[in-house]
Amino acid sequence: MLVLTDHTKSGSTETFPQKDFMEGAKLLAGRVDPPTKSAGALHKLLTIVVQVAVDDAETTFTEDDVAYAYRKLVRLAKARVLRWEVDAIECEKFLADKENGQRATWLSRTQKEQDKRLETLEQSKFVVFTRGTDPTQALNIMIYETFGGVLAGPERTDRPTEEEAGVQTGFGVKMTSQGRLEEWSLGTLDGFSTGGYMLIAAAKPDAVRLPPVKVRGAGERGVTGFADQRLLGVAILKAGPKSTADPLERAIEGLMKQGKDNATSALRDAVLHR
């Protein structure tokens, strides 16, 4: 629950529960730092924080809690922008590396051959897929050589269920009881790594969830796997086109794509710091 103070009356200290999160975000737009002006990526971020606070049935949050959580997420986004700048330098080093180039060329050639036998991928020695992502995750994927750029977990003998893969592909739900999911693409990609890097990698067919045969030739061709699943090989294929968007706005959009977990965590921290 979110409780706000009525600032519309001179000298008023009256408080009231805020039930409409969109209206609550509008009320707080000029009171938070930085102010959101009721539009843009910052306001979307504030709206998510307010929504989480309003929807929580167990904790009562205040305007100060929302302001604290919002400010923390903005700092997180700013830190992410700085991290991108540093990690992009390392990604460029991979791109210039001869071994990376040879691996990328071989995987690209193999992917083109793979397109001729999509219906029998389950019987292949490995499957090749691509992904565009920001410099930080691209670098982590190169370092850890895992599906999501995290430390490799125990040797997995499982893969995401068809239902989990469908939710990840259609709704962006990453977390499952068995671990975090990530999605790549069977086909080549263009424009999906704006401001980032395009990667190409391979894995055993039984280590990932392949899209249904009927959609492998076109449309949504997501290949889903656990983030800590090891890859058989990975390379940076190319740098994406330069982004014309504000880097901070891109970082905020990235935070929001991760769902409400970041806002929930920031609000919990706000309660601890009262």
XYZ file of N, CA and C in Angstrom:
822
model
N 0.846 -1.190 0.000
C 0.000 0.000 0.000
C 0.885 1.246 0.000
N 0.440 2.263 -0.715
C 1.159 3.524 -0.763
C 0.305 4.616 -0.122
N 0.879 5.324 0.843
C 0.183 6.425 1.503
C 0.889 7.720 1.151
N 0.131 8.682 0.625
C 0.683 9.964 0.234
C 0.108 11.086 1.093
N 0.812 12.197 1.099
C 0.336 13.387 1.807
C -0.342 14.314 0.809
N -1.486 14.886 1.216
C -2.227 15.794 0.352
C -1.545 17.156 0.350
N -0.899 17.479 -0.766
C -0.201 18.759 -0.887
C -1.051 19.814 -1.594
N -2.293 19.493 -1.888
C -3.122 20.439 -2.638
C -3.734 21.506 -1.742
N -3.779 21.223 -0.463
C -4.341 22.186 0.464
C -3.215 22.873 1.231
N -3.304 24.145 1.383
C -2.264 24.906 2.058
C -2.094 24.441 3.487
N -0.857 24.004 3.790
C -0.553 23.578 5.150
C -1.148 22.258 5.548
N -1.743 21.529 4.618
C -2.407 20.276 4.958
C -1.402 19.177 5.261
N -1.720 18.345 6.235
C -0.906 17.173 6.563
C -1.740 15.903 6.427
N -2.860 16.022 5.769
C -3.764 14.888 5.596
C -3.136 13.843 4.688
N -3.195 12.587 5.067
C -2.651 11.501 4.253
C -3.789 10.638 3.732
N -3.507 9.934 2.647
C -4.539 9.094 2.041
C -3.876 7.946 1.280
N -4.534 6.794 1.215
C -3.986 5.674 0.437
C -4.133 5.944 -1.050
N -3.055 5.724 -1.798
C -3.065 5.939 -3.242
C -3.368 4.618 -3.933
N -4.504 4.527 -4.606
C -4.924 3.270 -5.223
C -4.646 3.221 -6.727
N -4.567 4.365 -7.370
C -4.298 4.434 -8.805
C -2.818 4.750 -9.003
N -2.041 3.754 -9.448
C -0.588 3.969 -9.530
C -0.208 5.003 -10.589
N -0.965 5.088 -11.670
C -0.654 6.081 -12.694
C -0.902 7.498 -12.187
N -1.985 7.655 -11.447
C -2.275 8.956 -10.855
C -1.248 9.283 -9.776
N -0.845 8.263 -9.015
C 0.175 8.469 -7.994
C 1.487 8.930 -8.581
N 1.869 8.335 -9.743
C 3.115 8.748 -10.403
C 3.025 10.197 -10.869
N 1.858 10.601 -11.343
C 1.679 11.994 -11.762
C 1.829 12.946 -10.578
N 1.261 12.549 -9.431
C 1.342 13.386 -8.241
C 2.786 13.555 -7.775
N 3.591 12.503 -7.951
C 4.962 12.527 -7.447
C 5.981 12.994 -8.489
N 5.539 13.193 -9.714
C 6.457 13.520 -10.812
C 7.352 14.714 -10.520
N 6.803 15.736 -9.874
C 7.592 16.933 -9.586
C 8.237 16.935 -8.227
N 7.976 15.903 -7.432
C 8.503 15.855 -6.066
C 9.750 14.980 -5.939
N 10.012 14.161 -6.946
C 11.171 13.264 -6.878
C 12.371 13.943 -7.526
N 13.551 13.357 -7.292
C 14.787 13.904 -7.832
C 15.514 12.810 -8.624
N 15.684 12.981 -9.934
C 15.259 14.122 -10.748
C 13.764 14.064 -11.061
N 13.122 15.231 -11.221
C 11.696 15.254 -11.559
C 11.472 14.629 -12.931
N 10.272 14.099 -13.171
C 10.033 13.365 -14.421
C 9.232 14.142 -15.452
N 8.572 15.216 -15.055
C 7.748 16.004 -15.975
C 6.619 15.170 -16.574
N 6.261 14.076 -15.880
C 5.127 13.226 -16.274
C 5.265 12.626 -17.670
N 6.489 12.432 -18.147
C 6.696 11.838 -19.469
C 8.100 11.265 -19.555
N 8.324 10.412 -20.563
C 9.649 9.882 -20.830
C 10.019 8.676 -19.982
N 11.273 8.212 -20.183
C 11.746 7.007 -19.512
C 11.770 7.164 -17.999
N 12.159 8.329 -17.511
C 12.193 8.552 -16.064
C 10.811 8.385 -15.459
N 9.813 8.901 -16.134
C 8.450 8.792 -15.592
C 7.955 7.342 -15.634
N 8.326 6.615 -16.669
C 7.963 5.193 -16.725
C 8.584 4.442 -15.548
N 9.835 4.800 -15.235
C 10.515 4.163 -14.109
C 9.806 4.490 -12.800
N 9.467 5.753 -12.604
C 8.736 6.158 -11.401
C 7.396 5.443 -11.320
N 6.732 5.297 -12.449
C 5.422 4.633 -12.474
C 5.517 3.188 -12.012
N 6.579 2.500 -12.409
C 6.759 1.109 -11.980
C 6.974 1.044 -10.469
N 7.793 1.950 -9.939
C 8.032 1.977 -8.492
C 6.721 2.214 -7.749
N 5.939 3.182 -8.217
C 4.656 3.492 -7.575
C 3.710 2.296 -7.673
N 3.689 1.639 -8.815
C 2.813 0.479 -8.994
C 3.150 -0.635 -8.010
N 4.445 -0.916 -7.851
C 4.854 -1.962 -6.908
C 4.430 -1.590 -5.485
N 4.602 -0.311 -5.131
C 4.222 0.145 -3.795
C 2.718 0.026 -3.585
N 1.929 0.433 -4.577
C 0.465 0.378 -4.472
C -0.024 -1.060 -4.363
N 0.600 -1.961 -5.130
C 0.132 -3.351 -5.191
C 0.557 -4.199 -3.998
N 1.508 -3.732 -3.201
C 1.991 -4.511 -2.061
C 0.943 -4.505 -0.954
N 0.436 -5.676 -0.630
C -0.633 -5.776 0.368
C -0.106 -5.904 1.790
N 1.195 -6.109 1.946
C 1.746 -6.365 3.272
C 2.479 -5.175 3.875
N 3.035 -4.307 3.035
C 3.856 -3.196 3.518
C 3.220 -1.864 3.153
N 3.281 -0.927 4.062
C 2.820 0.429 3.786
C 4.023 1.304 3.443
N 4.016 1.829 2.230
C 5.104 2.678 1.761
C 4.672 4.142 1.789
N 5.651 5.016 1.938
C 5.388 6.451 1.957
C 5.987 7.100 0.714
N 5.695 8.380 0.558
C 6.278 9.146 -0.536
C 7.796 9.128 -0.461
N 8.342 9.205 0.745
C 9.801 9.176 0.911
C 10.381 7.844 0.458
N 9.650 6.753 0.716
C 10.119 5.434 0.284
C 10.200 5.364 -1.241
N 9.162 5.854 -1.893
C 9.132 5.852 -3.357
C 10.267 6.711 -3.908
N 10.462 7.893 -3.316
C 11.516 8.797 -3.776
C 12.887 8.152 -3.614
N 13.101 7.458 -2.497
C 14.378 6.785 -2.241
C 14.603 5.692 -3.280
N 13.584 4.853 -3.505
C 13.717 3.741 -4.448
C 13.956 4.245 -5.868
N 13.209 5.259 -6.247
C 13.360 5.851 -7.580
C 14.770 6.417 -7.769
N 15.254 7.143 -6.766
C 16.586 7.746 -6.838
C 17.657 6.656 -6.947
N 17.469 5.566 -6.232
C 18.440 4.472 -6.274
C 18.483 3.839 -7.664
N 17.325 3.663 -8.290
C 17.278 3.065 -9.616
C 17.887 3.989 -10.674
N 17.704 5.288 -10.504
C 18.324 6.248 -11.425
C 19.851 6.161 -11.299
N 20.343 6.051 -10.067
C 21.798 5.910 -9.868
C 22.300 4.612 -10.501
N 21.502 3.565 -10.369
C 21.869 2.283 -10.967
C 21.968 2.406 -12.481
N 21.018 3.121 -13.085
C 21.035 3.324 -14.533
C 22.262 4.131 -14.952
N 22.599 5.163 -14.187
C 23.775 5.985 -14.502
C 25.053 5.148 -14.408
N 25.110 4.285 -13.399
C 26.278 3.414 -13.254
C 26.380 2.448 -14.429
N 25.217 2.013 -14.913
C 25.200 1.088 -16.050
C 25.764 1.769 -17.300
N 25.441 3.043 -17.503
C 25.960 3.783 -18.652
C 27.489 3.846 -18.600
N 28.033 4.152 -17.421
C 29.488 4.212 -17.261
C 30.118 2.846 -17.514
N 29.440 1.789 -17.052
C 29.945 0.436 -17.245
C 29.982 0.071 -18.724
N 28.942 0.491 -19.448
C 28.907 0.228 -20.885
C 30.118 0.833 -21.586
N 30.459 2.057 -21.205
C 31.571 2.749 -21.859
C 32.877 1.979 -21.673
N 33.102 1.470 -20.470
C 34.316 0.710 -20.179
C 34.305 -0.638 -20.894
N 33.158 -1.332 -20.838
C 33.078 -2.670 -21.409
C 33.104 -2.645 -22.936
N 32.644 -1.555 -23.529
C 32.692 -1.440 -24.988
C 34.138 -1.475 -25.485
N 35.050 -0.914 -24.720
C 36.474 -0.930 -25.090
C 36.982 -2.362 -25.146
N 36.578 -3.174 -24.168
C 37.005 -4.578 -24.143
C 36.367 -5.370 -25.279
N 35.101 -5.057 -25.595
C 34.437 -5.739 -26.709
C 35.148 -5.437 -28.022
N 35.618 -4.202 -28.174
C 36.340 -3.839 -29.383
C 37.640 -4.628 -29.496
N 38.249 -4.928 -28.363
C 39.466 -5.746 -28.382
C 39.154 -7.155 -28.870
N 38.020 -7.717 -28.440
C 37.612 -9.027 -28.936
C 37.393 -8.978 -30.448
N 36.733 -7.914 -30.912
C 36.455 -7.782 -32.342
C 37.736 -7.744 -33.166
N 38.769 -7.143 -32.612
C 40.042 -7.024 -33.328
C 40.902 -8.280 -33.215
N 40.501 -9.208 -32.362
C 41.290 -10.415 -32.119
C 41.129 -11.416 -33.269
N 42.221 -11.923 -33.756
C 42.206 -12.832 -34.903
C 41.417 -14.109 -34.598
N 41.628 -14.685 -33.426
C 40.939 -15.928 -33.073
C 39.430 -15.720 -33.018
N 38.994 -14.598 -32.448
C 37.562 -14.296 -32.409
C 36.992 -14.189 -33.824
N 37.746 -13.527 -34.707
C 37.296 -13.365 -36.086
C 37.149 -14.690 -36.805
N 38.097 -15.580 -36.599
C 38.041 -16.896 -37.238
C 36.851 -17.702 -36.720
N 36.622 -17.631 -35.404
C 35.501 -18.363 -34.816
C 34.165 -17.807 -35.329
N 34.079 -16.470 -35.406
C 32.852 -15.838 -35.884
C 32.555 -16.232 -37.333
N 33.595 -16.263 -38.153
C 33.430 -16.636 -39.559
C 32.950 -18.074 -39.684
N 33.550 -18.979 -38.923
C 33.173 -20.391 -38.980
C 31.745 -20.600 -38.486
N 31.376 -19.942 -37.389
C 30.018 -20.082 -36.860
C 28.992 -19.494 -37.829
N 29.317 -18.381 -38.476
C 28.398 -17.769 -39.440
C 28.176 -18.688 -40.633
N 29.252 -19.295 -41.112
C 29.144 -20.220 -42.231
C 28.289 -21.428 -41.840
N 28.516 -21.908 -40.626
C 27.760 -23.054 -40.144
C 26.278 -22.712 -39.983
N 25.988 -21.485 -39.535
C 24.600 -21.067 -39.376
C 23.871 -21.033 -40.719
N 24.551 -20.603 -41.770
C 23.943 -20.572 -43.104
C 23.627 -21.990 -43.582
N 24.527 -22.922 -43.309
C 24.279 -24.317 -43.673
C 23.138 -24.891 -42.835
N 23.062 -24.456 -41.600
C 22.025 -24.913 -40.684
C 20.630 -24.539 -41.189
N 20.517 -23.396 -41.848
C 19.226 -22.935 -42.362
C 18.616 -23.896 -43.382
N 19.447 -24.775 -43.955
C 18.951 -25.723 -44.953
C 18.383 -26.992 -44.307
N 18.588 -27.152 -43.005
C 18.148 -28.380 -42.316
C 17.506 -28.070 -40.959
N 16.705 -27.041 -40.932
C 16.103 -26.600 -39.674
C 15.210 -27.657 -39.045
N 14.566 -28.469 -39.894
C 13.614 -29.451 -39.357
C 14.310 -30.614 -38.652
N 15.643 -30.746 -38.822
C 16.352 -31.866 -38.199
C 17.421 -31.392 -37.211
N 17.245 -30.213 -36.646
C 18.252 -29.667 -35.734
C 18.475 -30.543 -34.507
N 17.436 -31.217 -34.056
C 17.576 -32.061 -32.861
C 18.620 -33.155 -33.049
N 18.870 -33.550 -34.289
C 19.838 -34.609 -34.568
C 21.232 -34.054 -34.864
N 21.402 -32.742 -34.839
C 22.701 -32.140 -35.138
C 23.660 -32.262 -33.951
N 24.946 -32.125 -34.234
C 25.934 -32.133 -33.157
C 25.812 -30.882 -32.301
N 25.447 -29.789 -32.950
C 25.255 -28.533 -32.225
C 24.353 -27.629 -33.037
N 23.798 -26.613 -32.380
C 22.946 -25.628 -33.024
C 23.588 -24.249 -32.843
N 23.528 -23.415 -33.877
C 24.145 -22.085 -33.863
C 23.053 -21.024 -33.756
N 23.301 -19.989 -32.973
C 22.303 -18.932 -32.781
C 23.006 -17.598 -32.554
N 22.258 -16.506 -32.679
C 22.828 -15.167 -32.557
C 22.049 -14.351 -31.534
N 22.689 -13.270 -31.100
C 22.027 -12.388 -30.137
C 22.695 -11.011 -30.150
N 21.888 -9.966 -30.104
C 22.401 -8.616 -29.929
C 22.158 -8.168 -28.500
N 23.175 -7.600 -27.870
C 23.012 -7.184 -26.474
C 23.945 -6.016 -26.165
N 23.804 -5.459 -24.978
C 24.627 -4.302 -24.615
C 26.070 -4.735 -24.351
N 27.003 -3.775 -24.299
C 28.423 -4.120 -24.141
C 28.721 -4.951 -22.897
N 28.046 -4.677 -21.794
C 28.348 -5.384 -20.551
C 27.980 -6.853 -20.629
N 26.755 -7.151 -21.084
C 26.383 -8.560 -21.177
C 27.169 -9.256 -22.277
N 27.454 -8.538 -23.364
C 28.269 -9.135 -24.425
C 29.628 -9.562 -23.875
N 30.254 -8.685 -23.103
C 31.561 -9.003 -22.525
C 31.452 -10.165 -21.542
N 30.408 -10.165 -20.716
C 30.232 -11.255 -19.752
C 30.017 -12.591 -20.452
N 29.274 -12.579 -21.555
C 29.062 -13.819 -22.309
C 30.389 -14.324 -22.875
N 31.217 -13.413 -23.349
C 32.520 -13.807 -23.880
C 33.424 -14.361 -22.785
N 33.373 -13.754 -21.601
C 34.250 -14.169 -20.504
C 33.808 -15.502 -19.907
N 32.513 -15.605 -19.607
C 32.007 -16.806 -18.928
C 31.621 -17.916 -19.897
N 31.409 -17.566 -21.168
C 31.016 -18.530 -22.198
C 29.774 -19.308 -21.780
N 28.795 -18.561 -21.307
C 27.512 -19.147 -20.926
C 26.381 -18.430 -21.656
N 25.217 -19.031 -21.653
C 24.064 -18.545 -22.397
C 23.659 -17.130 -21.990
N 23.854 -16.788 -20.698
C 23.442 -15.472 -20.229
C 24.557 -14.605 -19.695
N 25.791 -15.066 -19.812
C 26.907 -14.257 -19.332
C 27.049 -14.255 -17.826
N 26.745 -15.394 -17.201
C 26.923 -15.544 -15.756
C 27.856 -16.731 -15.517
N 28.318 -16.861 -14.281
C 29.198 -17.979 -13.942
C 28.492 -19.298 -14.238
N 29.186 -20.216 -14.907
C 28.588 -21.499 -15.269
C 28.146 -22.265 -14.037
N 26.970 -22.840 -14.114
C 26.455 -23.637 -13.010
C 26.895 -25.080 -13.131
N 26.303 -25.962 -12.330
C 26.612 -27.389 -12.449
C 26.282 -27.870 -13.860
N 26.946 -28.897 -14.296
C 26.683 -29.427 -15.631
C 25.205 -29.790 -15.744
N 24.493 -29.096 -16.601
C 23.047 -29.296 -16.709
C 22.709 -30.446 -17.647
N 21.720 -31.229 -17.263
C 21.185 -32.267 -18.136
C 19.753 -31.929 -18.508
N 19.298 -30.731 -18.099
C 17.936 -30.311 -18.403
C 17.952 -29.093 -19.306
N 16.813 -28.666 -19.706
C 16.626 -27.457 -20.503
C 15.272 -26.872 -20.139
N 15.011 -25.635 -20.500
C 13.714 -25.045 -20.162
C 12.567 -25.857 -20.751
N 11.463 -25.913 -20.032
C 10.292 -26.590 -20.562
C 9.705 -25.762 -21.699
N 8.833 -26.377 -22.475
C 8.193 -25.656 -23.585
C 7.383 -24.475 -23.059
N 6.735 -24.664 -21.909
C 5.941 -23.581 -21.315
C 6.838 -22.434 -20.877
N 7.960 -22.738 -20.202
C 8.896 -21.701 -19.767
C 9.477 -20.939 -20.956
N 9.835 -21.680 -21.991
C 10.400 -21.044 -23.184
C 9.376 -20.126 -23.838
N 8.116 -20.553 -23.859
C 7.066 -19.744 -24.456
C 6.824 -18.454 -23.705
N 6.867 -18.527 -22.372
C 6.664 -17.331 -21.562
C 7.836 -16.373 -21.719
N 9.061 -16.912 -21.784
C 10.242 -16.076 -21.976
C 10.189 -15.389 -23.335
N 9.844 -16.133 -24.379
C 9.805 -15.575 -25.728
C 8.670 -14.567 -25.880
N 7.490 -14.902 -25.348
C 6.333 -14.050 -25.555
C 6.184 -12.908 -24.578
N 6.614 -13.128 -23.321
C 6.363 -12.132 -22.280
C 7.622 -11.668 -21.540
N 8.768 -12.200 -21.906
C 10.011 -11.748 -21.300
C 10.222 -12.194 -19.869
N 9.537 -13.261 -19.435
C 9.704 -13.772 -18.076
C 10.986 -14.592 -18.007
N 11.933 -14.158 -17.187
C 13.239 -14.803 -17.138
C 13.387 -15.833 -16.022
N 12.780 -15.557 -14.872
C 13.040 -16.399 -13.709
C 12.131 -17.622 -13.666
N 12.724 -18.774 -13.376
C 11.981 -20.012 -13.163
C 12.513 -20.663 -11.889
N 11.866 -21.710 -11.453
C 12.318 -22.406 -10.251
C 13.669 -23.078 -10.466
N 14.040 -23.285 -11.729
C 15.303 -23.955 -12.041
C 16.420 -22.988 -12.402
N 16.109 -21.683 -12.435
C 17.133 -20.707 -12.765
C 16.656 -19.693 -13.788
N 17.519 -18.742 -14.089
C 17.182 -17.666 -15.019
C 17.305 -18.127 -16.462
N 16.395 -17.656 -17.302
C 16.413 -17.990 -18.716
C 16.973 -16.837 -19.540
N 17.504 -17.172 -20.708
C 17.915 -16.175 -21.683
C 17.480 -16.669 -23.058
N 17.283 -15.723 -23.974
C 16.831 -16.079 -25.316
C 17.785 -15.560 -26.386
N 18.107 -16.415 -27.346
C 18.882 -16.057 -28.521
C 17.984 -16.291 -29.738
N 18.545 -16.201 -30.950
C 17.745 -16.379 -32.161
C 18.408 -17.357 -33.116
N 17.595 -18.220 -33.720
C 18.112 -19.155 -34.707
C 18.636 -18.433 -35.942
N 17.983 -17.346 -36.307
C 18.346 -16.638 -37.525
C 19.355 -15.538 -37.294
N 19.863 -14.981 -38.382
C 20.749 -13.828 -38.291
C 19.927 -12.601 -37.917
N 20.546 -11.662 -37.254
C 19.842 -10.488 -36.754
C 20.440 -9.209 -37.323
N 19.595 -8.216 -37.495
C 20.036 -6.895 -37.942
C 19.351 -5.842 -37.086
N 20.137 -4.914 -36.542
C 19.553 -3.796 -35.819
C 19.173 -4.061 -34.386
N 19.336 -5.312 -33.915
C 18.919 -5.624 -32.561
C 20.015 -5.364 -31.532
N 21.182 -4.916 -31.992
C 22.258 -4.630 -31.041
C 22.667 -3.162 -31.128
N 21.684 -2.293 -31.367
C 21.966 -0.857 -31.453
C 22.691 -0.395 -30.193
N 23.858 0.197 -30.392
C 24.649 0.631 -29.251
C 25.336 -0.504 -28.525
N 25.242 -1.709 -29.055
C 25.844 -2.868 -28.400
C 26.595 -3.730 -29.393
N 26.496 -5.066 -29.223
C 27.260 -5.993 -30.052
C 26.435 -7.219 -30.395
N 26.702 -7.749 -31.583
C 26.062 -8.966 -32.031
C 26.984 -10.146 -31.746
N 26.448 -11.164 -31.085
C 27.224 -12.360 -30.772
C 26.672 -13.549 -31.530
N 27.521 -14.524 -31.767
C 27.113 -15.770 -32.388
C 27.722 -16.905 -31.577
N 26.939 -17.960 -31.327
C 27.406 -19.022 -30.432
C 26.795 -20.360 -30.833
N 27.266 -21.413 -30.184
C 26.761 -22.756 -30.454
C 26.567 -23.509 -29.142
N 25.618 -24.431 -29.145
C 25.362 -25.295 -27.982
C 24.793 -26.619 -28.481
N 24.786 -27.602 -27.623
C 24.179 -28.881 -27.974
C 22.657 -28.700 -28.068
N 22.020 -29.334 -29.035
C 20.575 -29.173 -29.191
C 19.776 -29.560 -27.952
N 20.262 -30.550 -27.196
C 19.513 -30.973 -26.009
C 19.788 -30.094 -24.793
N 20.607 -29.036 -24.971
C 20.893 -28.115 -23.867
C 20.012 -26.873 -23.933
N 19.252 -26.729 -25.028
C 18.408 -25.554 -25.220
C 17.021 -25.984 -25.670
N 16.082 -25.053 -25.567
C 14.734 -25.292 -26.072
C 14.613 -24.619 -27.441
N 14.492 -25.435 -28.481
C 14.377 -24.923 -29.837
C 12.938 -24.526 -30.145
N 12.738 -23.585 -31.055
C 11.370 -23.229 -31.429
C 10.722 -24.376 -32.183
N 9.383 -24.434 -32.212
C 8.695 -25.487 -32.971
C 9.135 -25.490 -34.434
N 9.160 -26.670 -35.037
C 9.625 -26.817 -36.416
C 8.879 -25.889 -37.364
N 7.572 -25.720 -37.151
C 6.751 -24.947 -38.098
C 7.108 -23.458 -38.139
N 7.827 -22.955 -37.137
C 8.176 -21.529 -37.141
C 9.685 -21.303 -37.237
N 10.435 -22.343 -37.510
C 11.890 -22.198 -37.556
C 12.378 -21.446 -38.797
N 11.555 -21.402 -39.823
C 11.991 -20.764 -41.045
C 11.769 -19.269 -41.083
N 10.924 -18.741 -40.207
C 10.618 -17.308 -40.228
C 9.903 -16.928 -38.944
N 9.760 -15.628 -38.730
C 9.029 -15.144 -37.568
C 9.812 -15.317 -36.277
N 9.100 -15.548 -35.180
C 9.717 -15.673 -33.863
C 10.489 -16.977 -33.788
N 11.814 -16.884 -33.719
C 12.644 -18.099 -33.731
C 13.559 -18.125 -32.515
N 12.981 -17.936 -31.365
C 13.764 -17.868 -30.150
C 14.317 -19.213 -29.709
N 15.596 -19.214 -29.349
C 16.265 -20.379 -28.759
C 16.479 -20.043 -27.286
N 15.863 -20.791 -26.404
C 15.870 -20.458 -24.979
C 16.713 -21.444 -24.193
N 17.525 -20.906 -23.275
C 18.353 -21.755 -22.423
C 18.554 -21.118 -21.072
N 19.044 -21.892 -20.119
C 19.339 -21.356 -18.795
C 20.575 -20.450 -18.884
N 20.546 -19.370 -18.126
C 21.613 -18.368 -18.203
C 22.981 -18.959 -17.886
N 23.036 -19.968 -16.999
C 24.326 -20.538 -16.605
C 24.714 -21.762 -17.438
N 23.977 -22.014 -18.517
C 24.301 -23.132 -19.407
C 25.549 -22.808 -20.215
N 26.482 -23.755 -20.265
C 27.728 -23.539 -20.992
C 27.486 -23.537 -22.503
N 28.249 -22.726 -23.214
C 28.232 -22.708 -24.670
C 29.399 -23.532 -25.200
N 29.246 -24.084 -26.393
C 30.342 -24.825 -27.013
C 31.344 -23.876 -27.666
N 30.894 -22.699 -27.996
C 31.760 -21.693 -28.604
C 30.983 -20.405 -28.774
N 31.659 -19.282 -28.687
C 30.995 -17.984 -28.833
C 31.984 -16.965 -29.376
N 31.485 -16.021 -30.162
C 32.326 -14.967 -30.717
C 31.504 -13.698 -30.878
N 32.178 -12.553 -30.839
C 31.505 -11.300 -31.178
C 31.529 -11.177 -32.686
N 30.359 -11.076 -33.282
C 30.232 -11.065 -34.735
C 30.484 -9.669 -35.309
N 29.873 -8.673 -34.684
C 30.046 -7.298 -35.166
C 29.501 -6.322 -34.134
N 29.896 -5.066 -34.301
C 29.348 -4.008 -33.457
C 28.038 -3.543 -34.061
N 27.069 -3.252 -33.212
C 25.798 -2.756 -33.695
C 25.904 -1.305 -34.119
N 24.889 -0.805 -34.792
C 24.901 0.616 -35.196
C 24.908 1.511 -33.970
N 25.500 2.671 -34.117
C 25.560 3.615 -33.010
C 24.155 4.072 -32.634
N 23.917 4.144 -31.357
C 22.595 4.562 -30.882
C 22.494 6.080 -30.859
N 21.344 6.577 -31.305
C 21.088 8.017 -31.230
C 20.281 8.372 -29.992
N 19.854 7.346 -29.253
C 19.067 7.575 -28.043
C 19.969 8.014 -26.895
N 19.395 8.703 -25.941
C 20.126 9.112 -24.748
C 20.577 7.863 -23.991
N 21.869 7.733 -23.666
C 22.363 6.532 -22.989
C 21.637 6.243 -21.676
N 21.309 7.288 -20.914
C 20.606 7.077 -19.645
C 19.218 6.513 -19.894
N 18.531 7.018 -20.914
C 17.200 6.499 -21.226
C 17.283 5.036 -21.637
N 18.310 4.678 -22.409
C 18.494 3.282 -22.802
C 18.739 2.402 -21.587
N 19.512 2.910 -20.640
C 19.798 2.135 -19.426
C 18.526 1.954 -18.607
N 17.712 2.985 -18.524
C 16.449 2.901 -17.782
C 15.509 1.909 -18.453
N 15.433 1.977 -19.780
C 14.595 1.028 -20.512
C 15.059 -0.401 -20.236
N 16.376 -0.591 -20.157
C 16.913 -1.914 -19.853
C 16.495 -2.398 -18.475
N 16.507 -1.504 -17.497
C 16.061 -1.865 -16.150
C 14.604 -2.282 -16.158
N 13.796 -1.560 -16.908
C 12.360 -1.852 -16.932
C 12.056 -3.163 -17.644
N 12.894 -3.535 -18.617
C 12.686 -4.804 -19.313
C 12.874 -5.995 -18.380
N 13.574 -5.776 -17.276
C 13.808 -6.845 -16.314
C 12.607 -7.058 -15.399
N 11.524 -6.319 -15.642
C 10.316 -6.486 -14.837
C 10.328 -5.609 -13.601
N 9.606 -6.055 -12.576
C 9.414 -5.253 -11.376
C 10.383 -5.604 -10.243
N 11.283 -6.560 -10.491
C 12.178 -7.013 -9.426
C 13.069 -5.892 -8.902
N 13.596 -5.066 -9.812
C 14.472 -3.975 -9.382
C 13.726 -2.980 -8.502
N 12.492 -2.644 -8.884
C 11.690 -1.706 -8.095
C 11.352 -2.294 -6.738
N 11.024 -3.577 -6.714
C 10.699 -4.244 -5.446
C 11.895 -4.212 -4.505
N 13.079 -4.540 -5.026
C 14.287 -4.542 -4.206
C 14.601 -3.143 -3.688
N 14.452 -2.126 -4.539
C 14.752 -0.750 -4.141
C 13.793 -0.266 -3.055
N 12.527 -0.669 -3.151
C 11.559 -0.286 -2.122
C 11.863 -0.971 -0.794
N 12.314 -2.220 -0.852
C 12.695 -2.929 0.378
C 13.873 -2.215 1.044
N 14.818 -1.764 0.231
C 15.949 -1.010 0.775
C 15.475 0.301 1.393
N 14.475 0.917 0.781
C 13.950 2.172 1.321
C 13.384 1.988 2.720
N 12.688 0.868 2.911
C 12.119 0.572 4.232
C 13.233 0.387 5.257
N 14.298 -0.296 4.869
C 15.420 -0.530 5.793
C 16.151 0.752 6.139
N 16.095 1.762 5.281
C 16.824 3.002 5.494
C 15.949 4.128 6.034
N 14.797 3.808 6.526
C 13.925 4.845 7.102
C 14.585 5.454 8.314
